[in-house]
PDB file of C-alpha atoms in Angstrom:
ATOM      1  CA  GLY M1265     -26.457 -21.162-109.711  1.00 80.00           C
ATOM      2  CA  ASN M1266     -24.188 -21.638-106.779  1.00 86.00           C
ATOM      3  CA  SER M1267     -25.064 -20.872-103.361  1.00 92.00           C
ATOM      4  CA  VAL M1268     -23.916 -21.338 -99.969  1.00 95.00           C
ATOM      5  CA  THR M1269     -26.288 -21.432 -96.831  1.00 95.00           C
ATOM      6  CA  GLN M1270     -25.126 -20.872 -93.297  1.00 93.00           C
ATOM      7  CA  MET M1271     -25.673 -20.693 -89.896  1.00 84.00           C
ATOM      8  CA  GLU M1272     -27.491 -17.723 -88.635  1.00 82.00           C
ATOM      9  CA  GLY M1273     -26.019 -15.551 -85.911  1.00 84.00           C
ATOM     10  CA  PRO M1274     -24.803 -14.384 -83.740  1.00 94.00           C
ATOM     11  CA  VAL M1275     -23.651 -17.255 -81.307  1.00 96.00           C
ATOM     12  CA  THR M1276     -22.879 -16.716 -78.143  1.00 97.00           C
ATOM     13  CA  LEU M1277     -20.939 -19.328 -76.320  1.00 97.00           C
ATOM     14  CA  SER M1278     -18.774 -20.068 -72.905  1.00 97.00           C
ATOM     15  CA  GLU M1279     -15.367 -20.582 -73.038  1.00 97.00           C
ATOM     16  CA  GLU M1280     -14.402 -24.086 -73.422  1.00 97.00           C
ATOM     17  CA  ALA M1281     -17.921 -24.859 -74.966  1.00 97.00           C
ATOM     18  CA  PHE M1282     -18.473 -27.119 -78.093  1.00 97.00           C
ATOM     19  CA  LEU M1283     -18.974 -25.210 -81.587  1.00 97.00           C
ATOM     20  CA  THR M1284     -20.559 -26.590 -84.511  1.00 97.00           C
ATOM     21  CA  ILE M1285     -21.534 -23.927 -87.082  1.00 97.00           C
ATOM     22  CA  ASN M1286     -23.468 -25.633 -89.841  1.00 97.00           C
ATOM     23  CA  CYS M1287     -22.888 -24.753 -93.924  1.00 97.00           C
ATOM     24  CA  THR M1288     -24.678 -26.500 -96.513  1.00 97.00           C
ATOM     25  CA  TYR M1289     -24.110 -25.651-100.235  1.00 96.00           C
ATOM     26  CA  THR M1290     -25.368 -25.901-103.789  1.00 94.00           C
ATOM     27  CA  ALA M1291     -23.263 -26.184-106.747  1.00 89.00           C
ATOM     28  CA  THR M1292     -23.068 -28.517-109.970  1.00 79.00           C
ATOM     29  CA  GLY M1293     -20.075 -30.373-110.570  1.00 76.00           C
ATOM     30  CA  TYR M1294     -17.122 -30.647-107.869  1.00 80.00           C
ATOM     31  CA  PRO M1295     -16.634 -27.818-105.859  1.00 89.00           C
ATOM     32  CA  SER M1296     -13.869 -27.253-103.437  1.00 90.00           C
ATOM     33  CA  LEU M1297     -14.920 -25.990 -99.859  1.00 93.00           C
ATOM     34  CA  PHE M1298     -13.555 -22.982 -97.711  1.00 94.00           C
ATOM     35  CA  TRP M1299     -14.105 -21.485 -94.107  1.00 97.00           C
ATOM     36  CA  TYR M1300     -12.761 -17.892 -93.764  1.00 96.00           C
ATOM     37  CA  VAL M1301     -12.358 -16.187 -90.641  1.00 97.00           C
ATOM     38  CA  GLN M1302     -12.510 -12.277 -90.021  1.00 94.00           C
ATOM     39  CA  TYR M1303     -11.197 -11.606 -86.702  1.00 94.00           C
ATOM     40  CA  PRO M1304     -12.007  -7.907 -85.305  1.00 90.00           C
ATOM     41  CA  GLY M1305     -10.286  -5.158 -87.494  1.00 86.00           C
ATOM     42  CA  GLU M1306      -8.509  -7.551 -89.690  1.00 88.00           C
ATOM     43  CA  GLY M1307      -8.841  -8.863 -93.311  1.00 88.00           C
ATOM     44  CA  LEU M1308     -10.479 -12.351 -94.303  1.00 93.00           C
ATOM     45  CA  GLN M1309      -8.272 -15.360 -93.878  1.00 94.00           C
ATOM     46  CA  LEU M1310      -8.628 -18.746 -94.843  1.00 94.00           C
ATOM     47  CA  LEU M1311      -9.106 -21.121 -91.750  1.00 97.00           C
ATOM     48  CA  LEU M1312      -9.290 -24.257 -93.414  1.00 96.00           C
ATOM     49  CA  LYS M1313     -10.327 -25.988 -96.785  1.00 94.00           C
ATOM     50  CA  ALA M1314     -11.477 -29.363 -98.421  1.00 93.00           C
ATOM     51  CA  THR M1315     -11.116 -30.233-102.180  1.00 89.00           C
ATOM     52  CA  LYS M1316     -13.012 -33.205-102.373  1.00 88.00           C
ATOM     53  CA  ALA M1317     -15.575 -35.588-100.798  1.00 92.00           C
ATOM     54  CA  ASP M1318     -14.710 -36.876 -97.410  1.00 95.00           C
ATOM     55  CA  ASP M1319     -11.829 -34.698 -96.947  1.00 95.00           C
ATOM     56  CA  LYS M1320     -11.497 -33.138 -93.659  1.00 97.00           C
ATOM     57  CA  GLY M1321      -9.649 -29.852 -93.541  1.00 97.00           C
ATOM     58  CA  SER M1322      -8.204 -28.642 -90.237  1.00 97.00           C
ATOM     59  CA  ASN M1323      -6.616 -25.913 -88.569  1.00 97.00           C
ATOM     60  CA  LYS M1324      -6.123 -23.995 -85.269  1.00 96.00           C
ATOM     61  CA  GLY M1325      -8.439 -26.724 -83.573  1.00 97.00           C
ATOM     62  CA  PHE M1326     -11.115 -26.263 -85.991  1.00 98.00           C
ATOM     63  CA  GLU M1327     -12.604 -29.098 -88.328  1.00 98.00           C
ATOM     64  CA  ALA M1328     -14.856 -29.546 -91.315  1.00 98.00           C
ATOM     65  CA  THR M1329     -15.494 -32.789 -93.226  1.00 98.00           C
ATOM     66  CA  TYR M1330     -16.517 -32.404 -97.001  1.00 96.00           C
ATOM     67  CA  ARG M1331     -19.885 -34.407 -97.185  1.00 96.00           C
ATOM     68  CA  LYS M1332     -21.012 -34.835-100.666  1.00 93.00           C
ATOM     69  CA  GLU M1333     -24.379 -36.990 -99.658  1.00 94.00           C
ATOM     70  CA  THR M1334     -25.706 -34.067 -97.427  1.00 95.00           C
ATOM     71  CA  THR M1335     -24.072 -31.085 -99.491  1.00 95.00           C
ATOM     72  CA  SER M1336     -22.509 -30.028 -95.916  1.00 97.00           C
ATOM     73  CA  PHE M1337     -19.240 -28.502 -94.942  1.00 98.00           C
ATOM     74  CA  HIS M1338     -20.072 -27.783 -91.153  1.00 98.00           C
ATOM     75  CA  LEU M1339     -17.368 -26.380 -89.071  1.00 98.00           C
ATOM     76  CA  GLU M1340     -16.514 -27.596 -85.200  1.00 98.00           C
ATOM     77  CA  LYS M1341     -14.288 -27.247 -82.224  1.00 98.00           C
ATOM     78  CA  GLY M1342     -14.071 -29.154 -79.084  1.00 97.00           C
ATOM     79  CA  SER M1343     -13.153 -26.049 -77.075  1.00 96.00           C
ATOM     80  CA  VAL M1344     -13.696 -22.581 -77.720  1.00 97.00           C
ATOM     81  CA  GLN M1345     -11.406 -19.834 -76.401  1.00 97.00           C
ATOM     82  CA  VAL M1346     -11.891 -16.096 -76.220  1.00 97.00           C
ATOM     83  CA  SER M1347      -9.689 -15.388 -79.051  1.00 97.00           C
ATOM     84  CA  ASP M1348     -12.077 -17.355 -81.299  1.00 98.00           C
ATOM     85  CA  SER M1349     -14.309 -14.657 -81.320  1.00 97.00           C
ATOM     86  CA  ALA M1350     -14.645 -13.583 -84.710  1.00 96.00           C
ATOM     87  CA  VAL M1351     -16.916 -13.845 -87.936  1.00 95.00           C
ATOM     88  CA  TYR M1352     -16.919 -17.206 -89.694  1.00 96.00           C
ATOM     89  CA  PHE M1353     -17.740 -17.375 -93.624  1.00 96.00           C
ATOM     90  CA  CYS M1354     -18.385 -20.608 -95.456  1.00 96.00           C
ATOM     91  CA  ALA M1355     -17.562 -20.833 -99.003  1.00 94.00           C
ATOM     92  CA  LEU M1356     -17.493 -22.677-102.254  1.00 91.00           C
ATOM     93  CA  SER M1357     -15.542 -22.631-105.733  1.00 88.00           C
ATOM     94  CA  ASP M1358     -17.003 -24.276-108.784  1.00 77.00           C
ATOM     95  CA  GLY M1359     -14.671 -26.759-110.047  1.00 63.00           C
ATOM     96  CA  ARG M1360     -16.326 -26.842-113.535  1.00 61.00           C
ATOM     97  CA  SER M1361     -14.454 -24.598-116.174  1.00 60.00           C
ATOM     98  CA  PHE M1362     -12.039 -21.901-116.648  1.00 60.00           C
ATOM     99  CA  GLY M1363     -13.817 -18.607-115.482  1.00 56.00           C
ATOM    100  CA  ASN M1364     -15.596 -20.179-112.531  1.00 59.00           C
ATOM    101  CA  GLU M1365     -12.799 -19.750-109.884  1.00 73.00           C
ATOM    102  CA  LYS M1366     -14.419 -17.075-107.946  1.00 83.00           C
ATOM    103  CA  LEU M1367     -15.312 -17.791-104.100  1.00 88.00           C
ATOM    104  CA  THR M1368     -19.089 -18.129-103.464  1.00 90.00           C
ATOM    105  CA  PHE M1369     -19.793 -16.879 -99.461  1.00 93.00           C
ATOM    106  CA  GLY M1370     -22.474 -17.400 -97.495  1.00 94.00           C
ATOM    107  CA  THR M1371     -23.486 -14.469 -95.036  1.00 92.00           C
ATOM    108  CA  GLY M1372     -21.503 -15.122 -92.232  1.00 94.00           C
ATOM    109  CA  THR M1373     -21.846 -15.964 -88.573  1.00 95.00           C
ATOM    110  CA  ARG M1374     -20.568 -13.726 -85.817  1.00 94.00           C
ATOM    111  CA  LEU M1375     -19.352 -15.682 -82.619  1.00 97.00           C
ATOM    112  CA  THR M1376     -18.557 -14.488 -79.281  1.00 97.00           C
ATOM    113  CA  ILE M1377     -16.923 -16.318 -76.761  1.00 97.00           C
ATOM    114  CA  ILE M1378     -17.256 -15.119 -73.070  1.00 97.00           C
ATOM    115  CA  PRO M1379     -14.761 -16.050 -70.540  1.00 95.00           C
TER     116      PRO M1379
ATOM    117  CA  GLY C 670       5.261  -6.707 -99.570  1.00 53.00           C
ATOM    118  CA  ALA C 671       4.147 -10.507 -98.760  1.00 79.00           C
ATOM    119  CA  GLY C 672       0.477  -9.953 -98.672  1.00 92.00           C
ATOM    120  CA  VAL C 673      -2.263  -8.317-100.701  1.00 96.00           C
ATOM    121  CA  SER C 674      -1.837  -4.565-100.504  1.00 96.00           C
ATOM    122  CA  GLN C 675      -4.859  -1.947-101.162  1.00 97.00           C
ATOM    123  CA  SER C 676      -4.988   1.858-101.217  1.00 97.00           C
ATOM    124  CA  PRO C 677      -6.128   3.986 -99.867  1.00 97.00           C
ATOM    125  CA  SER C 678      -7.268   1.921 -96.442  1.00 96.00           C
ATOM    126  CA  ASN C 679     -10.050   4.519 -96.155  1.00 97.00           C
ATOM    127  CA  LYS C 680     -11.779   7.066 -98.228  1.00 97.00           C
ATOM    128  CA  VAL C 681     -14.733   9.714 -97.852  1.00 98.00           C
ATOM    129  CA  THR C 682     -16.129  11.379-101.048  1.00 97.00           C
ATOM    130  CA  GLU C 683     -18.897  13.464-101.731  1.00 97.00           C
ATOM    131  CA  LYS C 684     -21.862  11.811-103.759  1.00 97.00           C
ATOM    132  CA  GLY C 685     -21.546  12.059-107.354  1.00 98.00           C
ATOM    133  CA  LYS C 686     -17.632  11.919-107.248  1.00 98.00           C
ATOM    134  CA  ASP C 687     -15.539   9.506-108.833  1.00 98.00           C
ATOM    135  CA  VAL C 688     -13.048   7.400-106.800  1.00 98.00           C
ATOM    136  CA  GLU C 689     -10.207   4.869-107.484  1.00 98.00           C
ATOM    137  CA  LEU C 690      -9.393   1.930-105.302  1.00 98.00           C
ATOM    138  CA  ARG C 691      -6.103   0.099-105.876  1.00 98.00           C
ATOM    139  CA  CYS C 692      -5.002  -3.514-105.274  1.00 98.00           C
ATOM    140  CA  ASP C 693      -1.284  -4.908-105.474  1.00 97.00           C
ATOM    141  CA  PRO C 694      -1.485  -8.831-105.406  1.00 96.00           C
ATOM    142  CA  ILE C 695       0.975 -11.266-103.642  1.00 95.00           C
ATOM    143  CA  SER C 696       3.802 -11.402-106.507  1.00 93.00           C
ATOM    144  CA  GLY C 697       3.350 -14.138-108.839  1.00 91.00           C
ATOM    145  CA  HIS C 698      -0.452 -14.540-108.457  1.00 92.00           C
ATOM    146  CA  THR C 699      -2.451 -14.452-111.695  1.00 90.00           C
ATOM    147  CA  ALA C 700      -5.626 -14.661-110.602  1.00 90.00           C
ATOM    148  CA  LEU C 701      -6.992 -11.163-108.989  1.00 93.00           C
ATOM    149  CA  TYR C 702     -10.763 -10.376-107.477  1.00 94.00           C
ATOM    150  CA  TRP C 703     -12.465  -8.125-106.114  1.00 97.00           C
ATOM    151  CA  TYR C 704     -15.592  -7.924-103.667  1.00 96.00           C
ATOM    152  CA  ARG C 705     -17.675  -5.788-101.872  1.00 96.00           C
ATOM    153  CA  GLN C 706     -18.487  -5.855 -98.153  1.00 93.00           C
ATOM    154  CA  SER C 707     -21.559  -4.114 -96.968  1.00 89.00           C
ATOM    155  CA  LEU C 708     -23.316  -4.054 -93.352  1.00 79.00           C
ATOM    156  CA  GLY C 709     -25.785  -6.612 -93.640  1.00 68.00           C
ATOM    157  CA  GLN C 710     -24.852  -7.758 -97.207  1.00 72.00           C
ATOM    158  CA  GLY C 711     -22.056 -10.221 -96.605  1.00 83.00           C
ATOM    159  CA  LEU C 712     -19.595 -10.803 -99.307  1.00 91.00           C
ATOM    160  CA  GLU C 713     -20.475  -9.733-103.114  1.00 93.00           C
ATOM    161  CA  PHE C 714     -18.340 -10.816-106.043  1.00 93.00           C
ATOM    162  CA  LEU C 715     -17.577  -8.246-108.382  1.00 95.00           C
ATOM    163  CA  ILE C 716     -14.900  -9.148-110.827  1.00 95.00           C
ATOM    164  CA  TYR C 717     -12.434 -11.492-111.481  1.00 91.00           C
ATOM    165  CA  PHE C 718      -9.171 -11.264-113.536  1.00 91.00           C
ATOM    166  CA  GLN C 719      -6.923 -13.926-114.717  1.00 89.00           C
ATOM    167  CA  GLY C 720      -3.934 -12.176-116.274  1.00 90.00           C
ATOM    168  CA  ASN C 721      -5.221  -8.728-117.727  1.00 91.00           C
ATOM    169  CA  SER C 722      -8.430 -10.249-118.930  1.00 90.00           C
ATOM    170  CA  ALA C 723     -11.560 -10.314-117.096  1.00 90.00           C
ATOM    171  CA  PRO C 724     -13.161 -13.663-117.640  1.00 85.00           C
ATOM    172  CA  ASP C 725     -16.062 -13.057-115.005  1.00 87.00           C
ATOM    173  CA  LYS C 726     -17.182  -9.261-114.195  1.00 90.00           C
ATOM    174  CA  SER C 727     -20.785 -10.638-113.676  1.00 89.00           C
ATOM    175  CA  GLY C 728     -20.814  -9.063-110.317  1.00 92.00           C
ATOM    176  CA  LEU C 729     -20.380  -5.406-111.371  1.00 95.00           C
ATOM    177  CA  PRO C 730     -23.492  -3.707-110.201  1.00 94.00           C
ATOM    178  CA  SER C 731     -23.876  -1.080-112.485  1.00 94.00           C
ATOM    179  CA  ASP C 732     -22.119   0.575-115.594  1.00 95.00           C
ATOM    180  CA  ARG C 733     -20.859   2.839-113.013  1.00 97.00           C
ATOM    181  CA  PHE C 734     -18.382   0.261-111.981  1.00 97.00           C
ATOM    182  CA  SER C 735     -15.376  -0.452-114.112  1.00 97.00           C
ATOM    183  CA  ALA C 736     -11.707  -2.169-113.149  1.00 97.00           C
ATOM    184  CA  GLU C 737      -8.687  -2.775-115.085  1.00 96.00           C
ATOM    185  CA  ARG C 738      -5.663  -4.984-114.586  1.00 96.00           C
ATOM    186  CA  THR C 739      -2.246  -4.057-115.949  1.00 90.00           C
ATOM    187  CA  GLY C 740       0.803  -5.976-116.548  1.00 90.00           C
ATOM    188  CA  GLY C 741      -0.784  -8.571-115.199  1.00 86.00           C
ATOM    189  CA  SER C 742      -0.244  -6.925-111.576  1.00 93.00           C
ATOM    190  CA  VAL C 743      -1.786  -3.962-110.191  1.00 96.00           C
ATOM    191  CA  SER C 744      -5.435  -3.456-110.493  1.00 98.00           C
ATOM    192  CA  THR C 745      -7.681  -0.396-110.042  1.00 98.00           C
ATOM    193  CA  LEU C 746     -11.321  -0.514-109.550  1.00 98.00           C
ATOM    194  CA  THR C 747     -13.066   2.648-110.699  1.00 98.00           C
ATOM    195  CA  ILE C 748     -16.455   3.963-109.257  1.00 98.00           C
ATOM    196  CA  GLN C 749     -18.004   6.796-110.971  1.00 98.00           C
ATOM    197  CA  ARG C 750     -20.575   9.315-109.984  1.00 98.00           C
ATOM    198  CA  THR C 751     -20.566   7.637-106.422  1.00 98.00           C
ATOM    199  CA  GLN C 752     -23.953   7.334-104.667  1.00 97.00           C
ATOM    200  CA  GLN C 753     -24.591   6.516-100.926  1.00 96.00           C
ATOM    201  CA  GLU C 754     -25.491   3.036-101.524  1.00 94.00           C
ATOM    202  CA  ASP C 755     -21.777   2.333-102.670  1.00 96.00           C
ATOM    203  CA  SER C 756     -20.720   2.722 -99.190  1.00 96.00           C
ATOM    204  CA  ALA C 757     -18.783  -0.570 -98.374  1.00 96.00           C
ATOM    205  CA  VAL C 758     -15.716  -2.053 -97.758  1.00 96.00           C
ATOM    206  CA  TYR C 759     -13.823  -3.026-101.298  1.00 97.00           C
ATOM    207  CA  LEU C 760     -11.787  -6.458-100.869  1.00 97.00           C
ATOM    208  CA  CYS C 761      -9.208  -7.429-103.279  1.00 97.00           C
ATOM    209  CA  ALA C 762      -7.756 -10.877-103.143  1.00 95.00           C
ATOM    210  CA  SER C 763      -5.408 -13.076-105.416  1.00 93.00           C
ATOM    211  CA  SER C 764      -4.357 -16.745-105.808  1.00 90.00           C
ATOM    212  CA  SER C 765      -2.138 -18.472-108.197  1.00 84.00           C
ATOM    213  CA  GLU C 766      -3.692 -19.622-111.550  1.00 72.00           C
ATOM    214  CA  GLY C 767      -7.192 -21.341-111.404  1.00 66.00           C
ATOM    215  CA  GLY C 768      -7.935 -19.685-107.937  1.00 64.00           C
ATOM    216  CA  GLY C 769     -10.289 -21.501-106.077  1.00 62.00           C
ATOM    217  CA  ARG C 770     -11.518 -24.136-108.928  1.00 66.00           C
ATOM    218  CA  PHE C 771      -8.287 -25.978-107.825  1.00 70.00           C
ATOM    219  CA  GLY C 772      -8.783 -25.332-104.581  1.00 74.00           C
ATOM    220  CA  ASN C 773      -5.969 -22.884-104.236  1.00 81.00           C
ATOM    221  CA  THR C 774      -6.215 -20.594-101.426  1.00 86.00           C
ATOM    222  CA  ILE C 775      -7.328 -17.174-102.473  1.00 90.00           C
ATOM    223  CA  TYR C 776      -5.651 -14.394-100.436  1.00 92.00           C
ATOM    224  CA  PHE C 777      -7.661 -11.271 -99.320  1.00 94.00           C
ATOM    225  CA  GLY C 778      -6.141  -7.488 -98.582  1.00 95.00           C
ATOM    226  CA  GLU C 779      -7.550  -5.636 -95.708  1.00 94.00           C
ATOM    227  CA  GLY C 780      -9.854  -3.720 -97.714  1.00 95.00           C
ATOM    228  CA  SER C 781     -10.691  -0.205 -98.814  1.00 97.00           C
ATOM    229  CA  TRP C 782     -13.628   1.640 -96.590  1.00 96.00           C
ATOM    230  CA  LEU C 783     -15.546   3.703 -99.006  1.00 97.00           C
ATOM    231  CA  THR C 784     -17.826   6.090 -97.344  1.00 97.00           C
ATOM    232  CA  VAL C 785     -19.864   8.500 -99.710  1.00 97.00           C
ATOM    233  CA  VAL C 786     -21.597  11.674 -97.936  1.00 97.00           C
TER     234      VAL C 786
END
């Protein structure tokens, strides 16, 4: 079946540090890949997505590139801010057929940025 | 409203009682999902609706859990004879037809926090 493995947390960084959160996946077919973010006290919201190999999703200074050869979708940001403190979830949606529209999530990575 | 709306936002119930959780998806969204988020368990898929039918209910953990959707809009998740292990945040989400399969964005509500005492 489909699965997503993401970097264990928690991760603590200083402001302006470089961020990488690793995400790898297992899927048959051609999944779409997503990063969702959950800020403290808020609901899940889409951060970025990529729907085919070599696509790069980007938003709010975050980027992730869909790498089919390494089955990865690592999240990066060049300079993090305190406001980026949140839980980040990597997810995939199987592209094969009707009825497979759900998102399969990783376990989440809690990120804390200290000033 | 503009987003996915869930009610109640918080519910405390006694073990053995039944609870109903409601989800009002974004207008026009035909795909609707229920997930459960437990401490230390991540996000667990429960059921998916396309219109009023549920082609994927593989995540419902037991026959105490059921869900329905009427009029292609509002959905209700019912938990019968609640147990303490049912305590979690129940998240509803919606998207346009095909959901994540076509890379469509799936929008989440703020969740219903259920505590079984």
